[in-house]
Coordinates of C-alpha atoms in Angstrom, one line a residue:
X1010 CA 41.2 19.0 7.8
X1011 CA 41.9 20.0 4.3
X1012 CA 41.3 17.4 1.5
X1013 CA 43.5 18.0 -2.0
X1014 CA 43.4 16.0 -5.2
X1015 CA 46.8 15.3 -6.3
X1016 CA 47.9 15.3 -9.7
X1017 CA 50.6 13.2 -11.8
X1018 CA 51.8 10.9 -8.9
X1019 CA 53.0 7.8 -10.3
X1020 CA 54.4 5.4 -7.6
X1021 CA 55.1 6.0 -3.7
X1022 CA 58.1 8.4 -4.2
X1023 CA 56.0 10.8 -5.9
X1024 CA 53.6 10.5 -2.7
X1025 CA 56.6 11.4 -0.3
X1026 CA 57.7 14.1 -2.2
X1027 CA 54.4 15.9 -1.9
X1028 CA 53.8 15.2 1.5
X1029 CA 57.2 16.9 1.7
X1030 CA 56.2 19.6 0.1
X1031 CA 52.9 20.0 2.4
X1032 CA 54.5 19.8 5.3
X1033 CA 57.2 22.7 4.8
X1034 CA 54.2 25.1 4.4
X1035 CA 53.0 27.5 7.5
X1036 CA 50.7 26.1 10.0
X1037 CA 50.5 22.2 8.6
X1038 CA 50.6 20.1 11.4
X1039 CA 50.3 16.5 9.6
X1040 CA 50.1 15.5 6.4
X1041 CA 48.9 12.1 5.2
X1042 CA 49.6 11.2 1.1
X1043 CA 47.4 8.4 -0.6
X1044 CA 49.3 7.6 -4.3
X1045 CA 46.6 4.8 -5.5
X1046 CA 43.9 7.1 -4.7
X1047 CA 45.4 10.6 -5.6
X1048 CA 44.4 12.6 -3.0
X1049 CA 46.3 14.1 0.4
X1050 CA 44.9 15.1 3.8
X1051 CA 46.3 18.2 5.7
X1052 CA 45.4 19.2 8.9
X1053 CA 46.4 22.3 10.9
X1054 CA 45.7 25.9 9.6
X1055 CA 47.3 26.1 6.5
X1056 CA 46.4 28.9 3.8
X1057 CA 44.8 26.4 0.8
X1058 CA 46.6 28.5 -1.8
X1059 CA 49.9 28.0 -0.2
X1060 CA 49.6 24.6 -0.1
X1061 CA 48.6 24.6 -3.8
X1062 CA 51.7 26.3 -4.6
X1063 CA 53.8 24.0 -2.2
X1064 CA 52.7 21.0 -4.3
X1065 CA 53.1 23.0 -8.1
X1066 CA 56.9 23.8 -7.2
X1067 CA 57.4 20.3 -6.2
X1068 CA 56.0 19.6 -9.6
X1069 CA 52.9 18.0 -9.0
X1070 CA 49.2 19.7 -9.4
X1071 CA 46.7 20.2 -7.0
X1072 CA 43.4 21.4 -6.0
X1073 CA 41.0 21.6 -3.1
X1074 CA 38.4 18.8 -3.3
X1075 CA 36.3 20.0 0.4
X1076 CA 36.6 21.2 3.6
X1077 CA 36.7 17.2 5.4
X1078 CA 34.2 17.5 8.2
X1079 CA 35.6 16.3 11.6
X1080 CA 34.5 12.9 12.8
X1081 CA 35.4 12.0 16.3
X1082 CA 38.6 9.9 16.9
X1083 CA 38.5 7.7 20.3
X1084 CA 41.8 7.0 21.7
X1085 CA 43.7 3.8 22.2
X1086 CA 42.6 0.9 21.1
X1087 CA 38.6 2.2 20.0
X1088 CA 37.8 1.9 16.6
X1089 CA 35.5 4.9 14.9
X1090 CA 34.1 2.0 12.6
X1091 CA 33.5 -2.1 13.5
X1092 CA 33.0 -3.6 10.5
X1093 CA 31.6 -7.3 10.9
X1094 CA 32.1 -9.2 7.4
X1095 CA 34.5 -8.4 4.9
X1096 CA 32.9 -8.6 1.3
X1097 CA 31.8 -5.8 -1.4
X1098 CA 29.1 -3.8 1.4
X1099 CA 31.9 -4.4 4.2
X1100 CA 34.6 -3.0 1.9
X1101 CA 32.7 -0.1 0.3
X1102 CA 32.4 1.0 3.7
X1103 CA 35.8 0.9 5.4
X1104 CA 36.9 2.7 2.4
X1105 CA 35.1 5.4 2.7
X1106 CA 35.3 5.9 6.7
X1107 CA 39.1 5.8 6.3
X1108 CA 38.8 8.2 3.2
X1109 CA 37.1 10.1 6.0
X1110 CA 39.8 9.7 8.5
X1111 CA 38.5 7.0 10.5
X1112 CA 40.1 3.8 12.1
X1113 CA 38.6 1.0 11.1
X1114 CA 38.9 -2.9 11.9
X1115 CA 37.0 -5.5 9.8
X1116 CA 36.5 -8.7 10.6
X1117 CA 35.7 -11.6 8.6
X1118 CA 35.4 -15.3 9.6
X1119 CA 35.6 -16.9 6.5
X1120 CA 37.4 -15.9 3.3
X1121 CA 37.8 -12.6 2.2
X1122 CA 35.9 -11.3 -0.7
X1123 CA 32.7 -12.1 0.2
X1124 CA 29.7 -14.5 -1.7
X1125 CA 30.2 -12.2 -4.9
X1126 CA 33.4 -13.4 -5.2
X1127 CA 33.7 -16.7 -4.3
X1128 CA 30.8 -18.5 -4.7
X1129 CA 28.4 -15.8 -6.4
X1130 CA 29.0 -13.5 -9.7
X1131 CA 32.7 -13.9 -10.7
X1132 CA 32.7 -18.0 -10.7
X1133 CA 29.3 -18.5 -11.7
X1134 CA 30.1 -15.8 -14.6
X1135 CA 33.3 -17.9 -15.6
X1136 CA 31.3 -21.1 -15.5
X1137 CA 28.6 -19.3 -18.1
X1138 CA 31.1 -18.0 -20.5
X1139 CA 33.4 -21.0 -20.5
X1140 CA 30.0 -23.0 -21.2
X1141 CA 29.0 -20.6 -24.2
X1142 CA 32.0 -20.4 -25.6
X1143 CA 31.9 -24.7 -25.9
X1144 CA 27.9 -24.4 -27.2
X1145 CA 29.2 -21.4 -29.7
X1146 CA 31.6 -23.6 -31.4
X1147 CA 29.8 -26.9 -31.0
X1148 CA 26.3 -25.7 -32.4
X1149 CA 27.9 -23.2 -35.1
X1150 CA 26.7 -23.9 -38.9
X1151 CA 30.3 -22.9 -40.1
X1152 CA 32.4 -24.8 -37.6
X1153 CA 32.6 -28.9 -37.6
X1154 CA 33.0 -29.8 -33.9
X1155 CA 33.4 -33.8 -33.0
X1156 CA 33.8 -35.6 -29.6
X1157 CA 34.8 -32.2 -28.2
X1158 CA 34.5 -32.3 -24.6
X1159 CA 34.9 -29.9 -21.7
X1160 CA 37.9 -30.9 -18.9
X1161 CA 36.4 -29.9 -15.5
X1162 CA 39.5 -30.0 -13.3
X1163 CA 41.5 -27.4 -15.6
X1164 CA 38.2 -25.7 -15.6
X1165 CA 38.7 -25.7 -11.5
X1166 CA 42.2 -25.2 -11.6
X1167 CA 42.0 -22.0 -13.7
X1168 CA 38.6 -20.5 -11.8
X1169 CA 40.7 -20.7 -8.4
X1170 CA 43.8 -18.9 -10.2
X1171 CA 41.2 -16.1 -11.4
X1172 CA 39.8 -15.8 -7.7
X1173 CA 42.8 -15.6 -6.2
X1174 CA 44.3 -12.9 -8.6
X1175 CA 41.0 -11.0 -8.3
X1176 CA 41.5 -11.5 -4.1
X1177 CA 44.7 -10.1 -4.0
X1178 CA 44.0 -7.2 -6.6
X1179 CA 40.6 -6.1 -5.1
X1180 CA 41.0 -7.1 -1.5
X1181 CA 44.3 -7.6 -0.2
X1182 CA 45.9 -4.7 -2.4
X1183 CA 43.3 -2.1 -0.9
X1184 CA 44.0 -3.0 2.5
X1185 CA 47.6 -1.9 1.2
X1186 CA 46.5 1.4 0.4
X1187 CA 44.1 2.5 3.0
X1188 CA 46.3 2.1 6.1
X1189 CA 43.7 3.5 8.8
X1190 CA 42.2 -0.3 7.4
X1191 CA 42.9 -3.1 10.2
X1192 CA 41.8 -6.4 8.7
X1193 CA 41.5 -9.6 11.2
X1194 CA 40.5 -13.1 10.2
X1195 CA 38.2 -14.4 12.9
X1196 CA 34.1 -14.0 13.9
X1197 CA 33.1 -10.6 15.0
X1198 CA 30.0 -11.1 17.5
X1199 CA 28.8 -8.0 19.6
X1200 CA 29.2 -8.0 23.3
X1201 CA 27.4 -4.5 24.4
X1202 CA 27.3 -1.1 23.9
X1203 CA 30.5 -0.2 22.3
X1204 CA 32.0 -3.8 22.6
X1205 CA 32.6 -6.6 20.7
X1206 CA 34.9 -9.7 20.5
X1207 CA 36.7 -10.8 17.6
X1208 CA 38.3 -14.2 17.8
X1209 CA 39.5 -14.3 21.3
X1210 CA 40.4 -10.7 21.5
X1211 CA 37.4 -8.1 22.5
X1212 CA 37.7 -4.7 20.7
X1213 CA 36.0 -0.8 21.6
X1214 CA 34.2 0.1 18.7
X1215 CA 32.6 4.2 18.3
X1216 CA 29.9 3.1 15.4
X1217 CA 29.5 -0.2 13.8
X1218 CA 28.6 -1.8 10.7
X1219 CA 27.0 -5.1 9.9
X1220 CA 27.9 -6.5 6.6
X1221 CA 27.8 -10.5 7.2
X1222 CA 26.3 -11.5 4.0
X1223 CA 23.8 -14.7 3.0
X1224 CA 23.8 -18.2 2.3
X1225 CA 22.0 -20.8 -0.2
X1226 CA 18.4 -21.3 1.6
X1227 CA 17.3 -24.9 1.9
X1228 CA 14.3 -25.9 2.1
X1229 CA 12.9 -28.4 4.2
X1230 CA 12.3 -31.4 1.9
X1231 CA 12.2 -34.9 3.3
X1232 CA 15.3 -36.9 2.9
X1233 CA 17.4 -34.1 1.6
X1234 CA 19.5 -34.7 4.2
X1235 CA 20.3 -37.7 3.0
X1236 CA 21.6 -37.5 -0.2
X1237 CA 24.1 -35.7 -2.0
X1238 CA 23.7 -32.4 -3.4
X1239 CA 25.0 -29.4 -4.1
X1240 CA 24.0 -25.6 -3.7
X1241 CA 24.9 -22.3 -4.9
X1242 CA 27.8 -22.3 -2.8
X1243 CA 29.5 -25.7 -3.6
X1244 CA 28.5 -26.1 -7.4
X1245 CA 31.3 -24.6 -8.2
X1246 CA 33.9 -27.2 -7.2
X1247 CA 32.2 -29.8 -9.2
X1248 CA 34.9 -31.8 -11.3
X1249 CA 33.0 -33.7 -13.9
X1250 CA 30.1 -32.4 -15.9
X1251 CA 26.9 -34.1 -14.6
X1252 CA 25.2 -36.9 -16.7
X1253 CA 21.0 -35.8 -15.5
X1254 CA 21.7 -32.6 -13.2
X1255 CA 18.0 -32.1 -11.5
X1256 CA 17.6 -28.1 -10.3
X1257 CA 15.4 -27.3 -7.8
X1258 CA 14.5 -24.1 -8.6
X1259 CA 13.9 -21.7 -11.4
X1260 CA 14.8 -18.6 -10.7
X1261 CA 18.1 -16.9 -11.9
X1262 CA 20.7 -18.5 -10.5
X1263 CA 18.7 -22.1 -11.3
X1264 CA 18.3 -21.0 -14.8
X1265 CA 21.9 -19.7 -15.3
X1266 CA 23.3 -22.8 -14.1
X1267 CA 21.0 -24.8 -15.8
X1268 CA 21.7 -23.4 -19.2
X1269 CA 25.3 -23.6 -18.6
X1270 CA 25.7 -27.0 -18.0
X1271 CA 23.3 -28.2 -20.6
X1272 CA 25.5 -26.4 -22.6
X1273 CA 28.5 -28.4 -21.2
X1274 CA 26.6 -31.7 -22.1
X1275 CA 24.6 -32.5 -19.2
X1276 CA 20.9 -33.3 -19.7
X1277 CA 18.8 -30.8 -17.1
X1278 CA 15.4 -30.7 -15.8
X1279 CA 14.2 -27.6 -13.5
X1280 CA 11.7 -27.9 -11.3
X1281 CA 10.0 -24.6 -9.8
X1282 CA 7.2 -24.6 -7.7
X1283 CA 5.7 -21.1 -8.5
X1284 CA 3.9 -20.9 -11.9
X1285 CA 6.6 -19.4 -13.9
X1286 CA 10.3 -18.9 -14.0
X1287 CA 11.6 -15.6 -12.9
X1288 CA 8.0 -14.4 -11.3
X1289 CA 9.4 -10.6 -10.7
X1290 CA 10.3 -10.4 -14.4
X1291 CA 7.8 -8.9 -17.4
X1292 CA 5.7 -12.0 -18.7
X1293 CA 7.0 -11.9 -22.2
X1294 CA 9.9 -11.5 -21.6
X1295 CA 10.1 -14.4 -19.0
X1296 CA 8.0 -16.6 -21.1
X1297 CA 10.4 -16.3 -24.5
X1298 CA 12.8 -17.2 -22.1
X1299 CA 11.2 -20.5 -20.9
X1300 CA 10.9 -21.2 -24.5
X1301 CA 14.4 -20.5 -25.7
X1302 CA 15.6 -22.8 -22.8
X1303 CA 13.4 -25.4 -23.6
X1304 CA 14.7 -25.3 -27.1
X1305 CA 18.3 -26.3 -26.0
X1306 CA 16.6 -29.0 -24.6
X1307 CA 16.5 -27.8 -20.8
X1308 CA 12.8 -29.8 -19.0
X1309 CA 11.0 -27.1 -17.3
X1310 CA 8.4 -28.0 -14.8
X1311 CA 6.2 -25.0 -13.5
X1312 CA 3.8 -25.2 -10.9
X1313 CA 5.8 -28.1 -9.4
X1314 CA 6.1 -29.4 -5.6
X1315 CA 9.0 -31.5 -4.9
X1316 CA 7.8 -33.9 -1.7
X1317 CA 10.6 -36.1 -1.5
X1318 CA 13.9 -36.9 -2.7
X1319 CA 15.8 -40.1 -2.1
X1320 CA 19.5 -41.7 -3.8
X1321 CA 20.1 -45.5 -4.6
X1322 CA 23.5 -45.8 -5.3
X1323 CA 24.3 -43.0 -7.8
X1324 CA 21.0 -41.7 -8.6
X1325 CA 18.8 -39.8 -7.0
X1326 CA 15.2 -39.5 -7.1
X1327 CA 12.8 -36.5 -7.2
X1328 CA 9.5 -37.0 -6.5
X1329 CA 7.4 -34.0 -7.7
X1330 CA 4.1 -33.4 -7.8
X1331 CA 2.5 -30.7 -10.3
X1332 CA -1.3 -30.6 -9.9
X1333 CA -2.6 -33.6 -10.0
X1334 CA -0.1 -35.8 -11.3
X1335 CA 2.7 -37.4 -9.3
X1336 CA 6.6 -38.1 -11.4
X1337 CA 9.2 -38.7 -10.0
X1338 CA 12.8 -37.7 -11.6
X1339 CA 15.5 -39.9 -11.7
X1340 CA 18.9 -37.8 -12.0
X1341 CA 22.7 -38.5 -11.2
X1342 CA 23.3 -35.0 -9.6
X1343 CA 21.0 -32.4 -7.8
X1344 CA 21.3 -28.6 -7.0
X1345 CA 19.1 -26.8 -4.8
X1346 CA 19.0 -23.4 -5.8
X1347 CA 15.7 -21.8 -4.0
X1348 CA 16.7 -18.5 -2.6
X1349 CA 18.7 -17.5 -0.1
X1350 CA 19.0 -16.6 3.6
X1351 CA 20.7 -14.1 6.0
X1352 CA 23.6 -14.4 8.3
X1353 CA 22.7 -12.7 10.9
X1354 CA 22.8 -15.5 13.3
X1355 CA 25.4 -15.7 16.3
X1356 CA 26.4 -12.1 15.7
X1357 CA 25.7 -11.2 19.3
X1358 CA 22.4 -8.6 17.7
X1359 CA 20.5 -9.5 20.4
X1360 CA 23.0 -8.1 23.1
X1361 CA 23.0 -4.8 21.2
X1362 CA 19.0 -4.3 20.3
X1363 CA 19.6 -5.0 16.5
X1364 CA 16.1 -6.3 15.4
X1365 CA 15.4 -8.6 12.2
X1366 CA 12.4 -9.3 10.7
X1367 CA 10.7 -12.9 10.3
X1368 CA 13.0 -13.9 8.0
X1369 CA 16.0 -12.9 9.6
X1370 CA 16.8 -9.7 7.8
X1371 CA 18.5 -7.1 9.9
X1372 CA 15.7 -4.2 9.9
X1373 CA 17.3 -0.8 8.8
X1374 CA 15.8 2.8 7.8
X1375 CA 16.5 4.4 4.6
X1376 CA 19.8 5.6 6.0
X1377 CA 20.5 1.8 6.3
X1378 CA 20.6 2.6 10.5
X1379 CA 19.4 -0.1 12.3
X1380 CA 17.3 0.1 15.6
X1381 CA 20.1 0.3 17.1
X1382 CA 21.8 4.3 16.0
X1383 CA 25.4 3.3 16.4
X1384 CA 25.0 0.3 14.6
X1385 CA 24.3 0.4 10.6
X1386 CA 23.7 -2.6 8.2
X1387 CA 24.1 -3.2 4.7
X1388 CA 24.7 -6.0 1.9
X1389 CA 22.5 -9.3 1.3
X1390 CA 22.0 -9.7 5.8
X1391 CA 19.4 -6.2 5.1
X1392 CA 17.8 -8.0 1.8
X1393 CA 16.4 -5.4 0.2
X1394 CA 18.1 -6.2 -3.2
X1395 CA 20.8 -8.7 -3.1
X1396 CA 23.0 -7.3 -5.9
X1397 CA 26.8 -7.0 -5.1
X1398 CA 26.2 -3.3 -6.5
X1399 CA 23.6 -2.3 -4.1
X1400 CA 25.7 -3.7 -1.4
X1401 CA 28.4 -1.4 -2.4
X1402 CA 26.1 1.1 -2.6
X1403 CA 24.7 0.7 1.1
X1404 CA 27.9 0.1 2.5
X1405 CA 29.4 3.8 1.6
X1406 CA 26.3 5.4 2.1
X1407 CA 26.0 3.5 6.1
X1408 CA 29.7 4.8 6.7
X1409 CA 29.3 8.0 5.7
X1410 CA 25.5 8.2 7.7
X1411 CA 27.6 6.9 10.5
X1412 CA 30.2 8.9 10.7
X1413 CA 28.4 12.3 9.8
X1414 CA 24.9 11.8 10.5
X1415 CA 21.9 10.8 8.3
X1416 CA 22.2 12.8 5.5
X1417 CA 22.4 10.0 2.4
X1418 CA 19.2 8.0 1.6
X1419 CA 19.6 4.8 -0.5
X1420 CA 17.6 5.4 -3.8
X1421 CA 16.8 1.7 -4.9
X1422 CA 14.9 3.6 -7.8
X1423 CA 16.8 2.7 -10.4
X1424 CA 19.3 0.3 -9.9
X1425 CA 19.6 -1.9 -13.1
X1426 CA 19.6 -6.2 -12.6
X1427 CA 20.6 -8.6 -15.1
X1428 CA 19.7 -12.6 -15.4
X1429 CA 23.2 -13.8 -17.4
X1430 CA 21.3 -16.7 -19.4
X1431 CA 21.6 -16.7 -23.2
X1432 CA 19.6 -14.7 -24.1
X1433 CA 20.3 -12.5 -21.1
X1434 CA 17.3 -10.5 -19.5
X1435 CA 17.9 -7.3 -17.7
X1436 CA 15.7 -4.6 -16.6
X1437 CA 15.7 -1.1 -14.9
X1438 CA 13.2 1.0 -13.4
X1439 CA 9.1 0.0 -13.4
X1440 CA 7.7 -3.3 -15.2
X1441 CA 4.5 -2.3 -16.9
X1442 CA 1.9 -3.7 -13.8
X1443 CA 4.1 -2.0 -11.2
X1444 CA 3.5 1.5 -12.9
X1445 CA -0.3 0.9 -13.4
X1446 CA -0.2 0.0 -9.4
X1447 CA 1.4 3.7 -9.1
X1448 CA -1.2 5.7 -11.0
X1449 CA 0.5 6.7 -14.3
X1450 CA -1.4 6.5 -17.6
X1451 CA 0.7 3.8 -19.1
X1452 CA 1.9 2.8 -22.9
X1453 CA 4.2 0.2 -23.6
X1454 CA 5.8 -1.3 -27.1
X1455 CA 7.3 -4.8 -27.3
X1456 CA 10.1 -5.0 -29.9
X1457 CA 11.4 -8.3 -31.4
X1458 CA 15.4 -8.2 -31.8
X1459 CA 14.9 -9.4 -35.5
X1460 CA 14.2 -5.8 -36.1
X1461 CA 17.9 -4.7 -34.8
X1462 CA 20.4 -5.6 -38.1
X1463 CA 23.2 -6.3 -35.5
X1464 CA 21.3 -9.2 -33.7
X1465 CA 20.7 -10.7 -37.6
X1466 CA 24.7 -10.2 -38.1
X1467 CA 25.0 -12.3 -34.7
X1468 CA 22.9 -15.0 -35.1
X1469 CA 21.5 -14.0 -32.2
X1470 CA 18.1 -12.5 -32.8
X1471 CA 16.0 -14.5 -30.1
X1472 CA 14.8 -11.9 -27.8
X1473 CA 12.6 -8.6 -27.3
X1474 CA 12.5 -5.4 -25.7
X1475 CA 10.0 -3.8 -24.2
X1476 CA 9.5 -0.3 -23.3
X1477 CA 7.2 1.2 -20.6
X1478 CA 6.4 5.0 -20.7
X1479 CA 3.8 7.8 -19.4
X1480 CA 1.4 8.4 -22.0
X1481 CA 0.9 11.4 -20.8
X1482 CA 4.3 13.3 -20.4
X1483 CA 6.0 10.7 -22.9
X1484 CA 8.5 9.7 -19.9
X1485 CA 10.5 6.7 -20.3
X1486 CA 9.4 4.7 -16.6
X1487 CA 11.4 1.6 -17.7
X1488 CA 13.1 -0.6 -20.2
X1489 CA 13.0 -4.5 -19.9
X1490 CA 15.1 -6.5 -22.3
X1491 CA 16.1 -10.2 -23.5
X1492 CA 18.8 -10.1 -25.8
X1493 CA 22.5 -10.9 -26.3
X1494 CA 24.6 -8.6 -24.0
X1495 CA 21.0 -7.3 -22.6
X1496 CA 23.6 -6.7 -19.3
X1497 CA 25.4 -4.2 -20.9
X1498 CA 22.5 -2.8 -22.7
X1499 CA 20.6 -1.7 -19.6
X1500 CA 22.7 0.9 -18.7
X1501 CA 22.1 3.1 -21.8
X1502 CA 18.7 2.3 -20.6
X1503 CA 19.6 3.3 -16.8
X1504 CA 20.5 7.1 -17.7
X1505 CA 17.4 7.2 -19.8
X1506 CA 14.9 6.2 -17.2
X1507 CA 17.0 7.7 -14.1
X1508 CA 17.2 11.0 -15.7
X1509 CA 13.4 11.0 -16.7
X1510 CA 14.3 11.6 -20.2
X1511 CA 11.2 11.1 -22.6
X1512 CA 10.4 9.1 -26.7
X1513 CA 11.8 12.9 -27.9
X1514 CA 14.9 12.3 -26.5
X1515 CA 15.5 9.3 -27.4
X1516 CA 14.8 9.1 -31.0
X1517 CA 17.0 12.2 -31.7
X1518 CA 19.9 10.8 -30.6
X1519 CA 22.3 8.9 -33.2
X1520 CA 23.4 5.4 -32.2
X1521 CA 26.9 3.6 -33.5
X1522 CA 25.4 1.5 -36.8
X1523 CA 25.4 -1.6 -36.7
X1524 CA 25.0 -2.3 -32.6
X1525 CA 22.8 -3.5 -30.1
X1526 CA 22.4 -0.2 -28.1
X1527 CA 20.4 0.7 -31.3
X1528 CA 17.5 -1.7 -30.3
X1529 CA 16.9 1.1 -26.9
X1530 CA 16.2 3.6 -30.0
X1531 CA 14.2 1.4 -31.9
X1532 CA 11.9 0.5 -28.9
X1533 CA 11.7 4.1 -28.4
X1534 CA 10.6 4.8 -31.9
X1535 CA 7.9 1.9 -32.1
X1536 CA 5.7 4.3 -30.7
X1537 CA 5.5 6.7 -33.3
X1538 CA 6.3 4.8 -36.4
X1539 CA 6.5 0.9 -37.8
X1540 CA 9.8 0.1 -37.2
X1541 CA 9.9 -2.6 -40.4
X1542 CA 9.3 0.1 -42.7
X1543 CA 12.4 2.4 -41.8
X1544 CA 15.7 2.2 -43.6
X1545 CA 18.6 2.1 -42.0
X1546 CA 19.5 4.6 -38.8
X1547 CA 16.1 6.7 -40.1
X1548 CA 15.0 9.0 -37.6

C-alpha cells in the first residue's frame, strides 16, 4: 500500500478528482481519497512517480509520505480493532488504525465524547472562566459593579449548546471522515477470545482496545447516602449558585470548583484530609496557593477527617474532625470531589484474562498491552496519568502497538499538567525532591511574578516560579509555576526541559516584551544574576 499526501484539496470534489486521477495510472488496483485529512491510499503496484504525476496534471500536488505496512484484514463481519468506550483515548485510536487501513467498531454506552467532555475539562473550564470573568468586573478598582448577579439556567443553557457543538465538531464529524470507523451506541463486554457482545448483537474482533474511562470516587462516609450531593460528574447541571457549598476534597478539581463558585457568590469551605492541598505539587507553590484562596475568602481545612454527614431540611451537616477537635459544618450544598475510580467493571475482562490491580486499574506494559496481547488499554481505566492528553497519547500509540507490533513506548517524561485555579499552577518534568530521589546534584531558584513587568500591568502578580536544574551540567530538569495563564506558560517550559536544554540556552534567547513567557527567562537568569537589579529585557 502506498500512502501520499495530497495538496490543495478543498472540498470532496477535489478528493474525486484525484482519486480519479490515481486510478487511471498502471497497476493501481484501489484507490481510497481522505479530503479532511489530505492524504490518499493506493494499493497495487503502481510506479510512485507516476502517480505523482497523475495527481500534478490533475492539478493537485503530491508526495510520498511511507511505504504503509500491511496489517491483516479478517473477512466478513471481524473487526481488525474493538474499541470498548468512545472518548479522547478511544478516538485517538480508531483514528489511527483506520489511518492504517483497519476496520474498526467502537462502542460506547453512554454519550459520546467521553468524561473530558461532558463532565470533565470543557464544562468545568466554561464554569471557571464564566466565574472570573464575574469576579474580574466585580472586584476591579476601575469598574463600579452593584447587585450584579450570575443567571445559572442561561449559564446551563449555553454550556449544553457549547457541548453539543464541540460533539458534533470533534466526534460526530470525524466519524464522517474516517469511513473504515463503525460507531454503535450500546455496552461492549468481552465474551472470549476474539468475541465480544455489543448491545444484543456479538461481534469478531482481530485486536482490541479498552478505553472505558473513570468515574467520581466516593468514599465511604456514613450517611452520605442519605443526603443530597453532588460530584464531579453532576455539578455541572446545578441551576442556582449555592448559598454555603461544603467540598470534600482539596485537590484540583475541589479547588477549581471551589474558587469558581466563591467567585459566583457562594460562601465555600474545603475540607481535605491529607495535610495540604495539592500533595503532588512543589510546597511553595501549593502553599501560596492555599493563601491566595484563603484571601477570597475560601475556609480551608487540612489535616481534616470528615466522619459523618447528615441533612435537616435544607442543610446539611459535616462533621469533621481535625486532630483533636471535633466541628461540624453546617452548609446548604455539598460536593464530593475525592478522586476518582476506573470503569473497568462488567466489561467481561475476566473472560479474556485482562488483570487490574487493587484498585481496579487495567494493568498494561509500557506498550500499554495488557496481559492479555490482543487486548490493549489506555485512558483514565489504566490510571497512570489521567489527563485527556495522555489518553490521546496512549490511545494512538496502543493502535499502532496493536496493529504492528510493540514498537512505541509511552514516554510519561514530560507531559506538562495544569491546576486552572487563579492563579493557575502548572508544572513539567521533575519537582525539586523527586530529582534529589534520582541522584542529580540539584539547584533550584524561586521567582516572585512581581519581578515579571507584565504581571504588574495585569494586576496579577500573585504567584512564583520555580526552576529546578543540574548543578552540574546546568540542565533545566523542571519548571513549576503559579501565575496567570501558568497553562499556557508550561509549554515554553515543556520544550526546554524535554529537549534537555540548559541556563545557557535560556538566557540567550529574546522573549516578546512585555509578556508572561518572559518570567521562564527570568527564572532561568536568577541563577547567575539578581534579577531586581536588571533593566529591562537585559541579558
Amino acid at each position: 500500500m502506498i500512502k501520499l499526501k495530497i495538496t490543495g484539496m478543498t472540498c470532496e470534489h477535489c478528493a474525486s478528482t484525484v482519486k480519479k486521477a490515481l486510478e487511471t495510472v498502471r497497476g493501481v488496483e484501489r484507490v481510497s481519497v481522505y479530503f479532511p485529512q489530505g492524504y490518499a491510499q493506493v494499493e497495487g503496484k503502481a510506479n510512485i512517480e507516476e502517480l505523482v504525476e497523475a495527481v500534478r496534471r490533475a492539478g493537485y500536488g503530491a508526495e510520498p509520505l511511507q511505504e504503509c505496512i500491511e496489517i491483516y484484514i479478517p473477512k466478513g463481519d471481524v473487526y481488525d480493532m474493538f474499541i470498548v468506550g468512545g472518548g479522547s483515548a478511544g478516538f485517538a485510536a480508531a483514528i489511527r488504525a483506520s489511518e492504517l487501513g483497519a476496520k474498526v467498531l467502537i462502542a460506547e454506552n453512554s454519550t459520546i465524547g467521553g468524561t473530558c467532555l461532558n463532565r470533565g475539562c470543557i464544562p468545568s473550564k466554561y464554569l471557571i472562566e464564566i466565574a472570573n470573568t464575574f469576579y474580574s468586573l466585580k472586584s476591579s478598582p476601575f469598574v463600579s459593579v452593584e447587585k450584579a448577579q450570575i443567571d445559572m439556567r442561561k449559564v446551563l443553557e449555553a454550556k449544553e449548546e457549547l457541548l453539543e457543538r464541540l460533539r458534533k465538531e470533534k466526534y460526530w464529524n470525524v466519524l464522517d471522515a474516517y469511513p473504515n470507523i463503525e460507531y454503535r451506541e450500546g455496552r461492549g463486554r468481552f465474551l472470549g477470545k476474539g468475541k465480544a457482545i455489543v448491545g444484543e448483537r456479538e461481534v469478531s474482533f482481530w485486536k482490541a482496545l479498552i478505553s472505558t474511562g473513570s468515574r467520581p470516587y466516593v468514599p465511604p462516609i456514613k450517611g452520605l447516602d442519605t443526603v443530597r450531593y453532588y460530584t464531579s460528574d453532576s455539578i455541572f447541571n446545578i441551576d442556582y449558585v449555592p448559598e454555603h457549598l461544603v467540598v470534600i476534597g482539596g485537590g484540583a478539581i475541589g479547588l477549581e470548583l471551589s474558587q469558581a463558585f466563591s467567585r459566583m457568590g457562594s460562601k465555600v469551605t474545603v475540607v481535605e484530609a491529607l495535610p495540604e492541598i495539592l500533595t503532588g505539587e512543589e510546597p511553595e507553590l501549593r502553599e501560596r496557593l492555599k493563601e491566595s484562596l484563603k484571601r477570597e475568602g475560601i475556609e480551608i481545612i487540612t489535616g481534616a477527617v470528615v466522619d459523618e454527614v447528615k441533612q435537616e431540611g435544607e442543610i446539611i451537616y459535616v462533621k469533621v474532625r481535625a486532630g483533636n477537635t471535633n466541628r461540624v459544618i453546617s452548609g446548604t450544598d455539598l460536593l464530593v470531589a475525592t478522586g476518582r475510580k476506573p470503569n473497568t467493571g462488567g466489561v467481561g475482562l475476566e473472560l479474556v484474562g485482562v488483570k487490574t490491580n487493587a484498585k481496579g486499574f487495567i494493568q498494561t506494559n509500557e506498550f500499554m498491552q495488557t496481559t492479555n496481547k490482543d487486548i490493549y488499554a489506555a485512558g483514565d481505566c489504566v490510571g497512570k496519568f489521567m489527563l485527556v492528553t495522555v489518553a490521546a497519547m496512549e490511545g494512538g500509540i496502543a493502535a499502532e502497538n496493536a496493529l504492528l507490533g510493540n514498537k512505541r513506548e509511552v514516554d510519561y517524561r514530560h507531559i506538562p499538567h495544569a491546576v486552572f485555579t487563579d492563579p493557575e499552577l502548572a508544572g513539567v518534568g521533575l519537582k525539586e525532591e523527586e530529582a534529589i530521589r534520582m541522584g542529580y546534584s540539584v539547584d533550584v531558584r524561586i521567582l516572585e511574578f512581581s519581578k515579571v513587568p507584565r504581571a504588574l500591568i495585569s494586576f496579577k502578580h500573585d504567584g512564583l516560579i520555580k526552576t529546578v536544574i543540574d548543578k552540574e551540567t546546568k540542565r533545566i530538569l523542571g519548571i513549576h509555576i503559579l501565575a496567570p495563564h501558568s497553562a499556557e506558560l508550561i509549554h515554553k517550559a515543556v520544550l526546554l526541559v524535554k529537549y534537555g536544554l540548559t541556563l545557557d540556552d535560556v538566557i540567550k534567547t529574546v522573549d516578546v516584551y512585555p509578556t508572561l513567557s518572559e518570567s521562564i527567562k527570568l527564572g532561568a537568569q536568577a541563577f547567575v544574576k539578581d534579577v531586581s537589579k536588571l533593566s529591562c529585557c537585559a541579558e
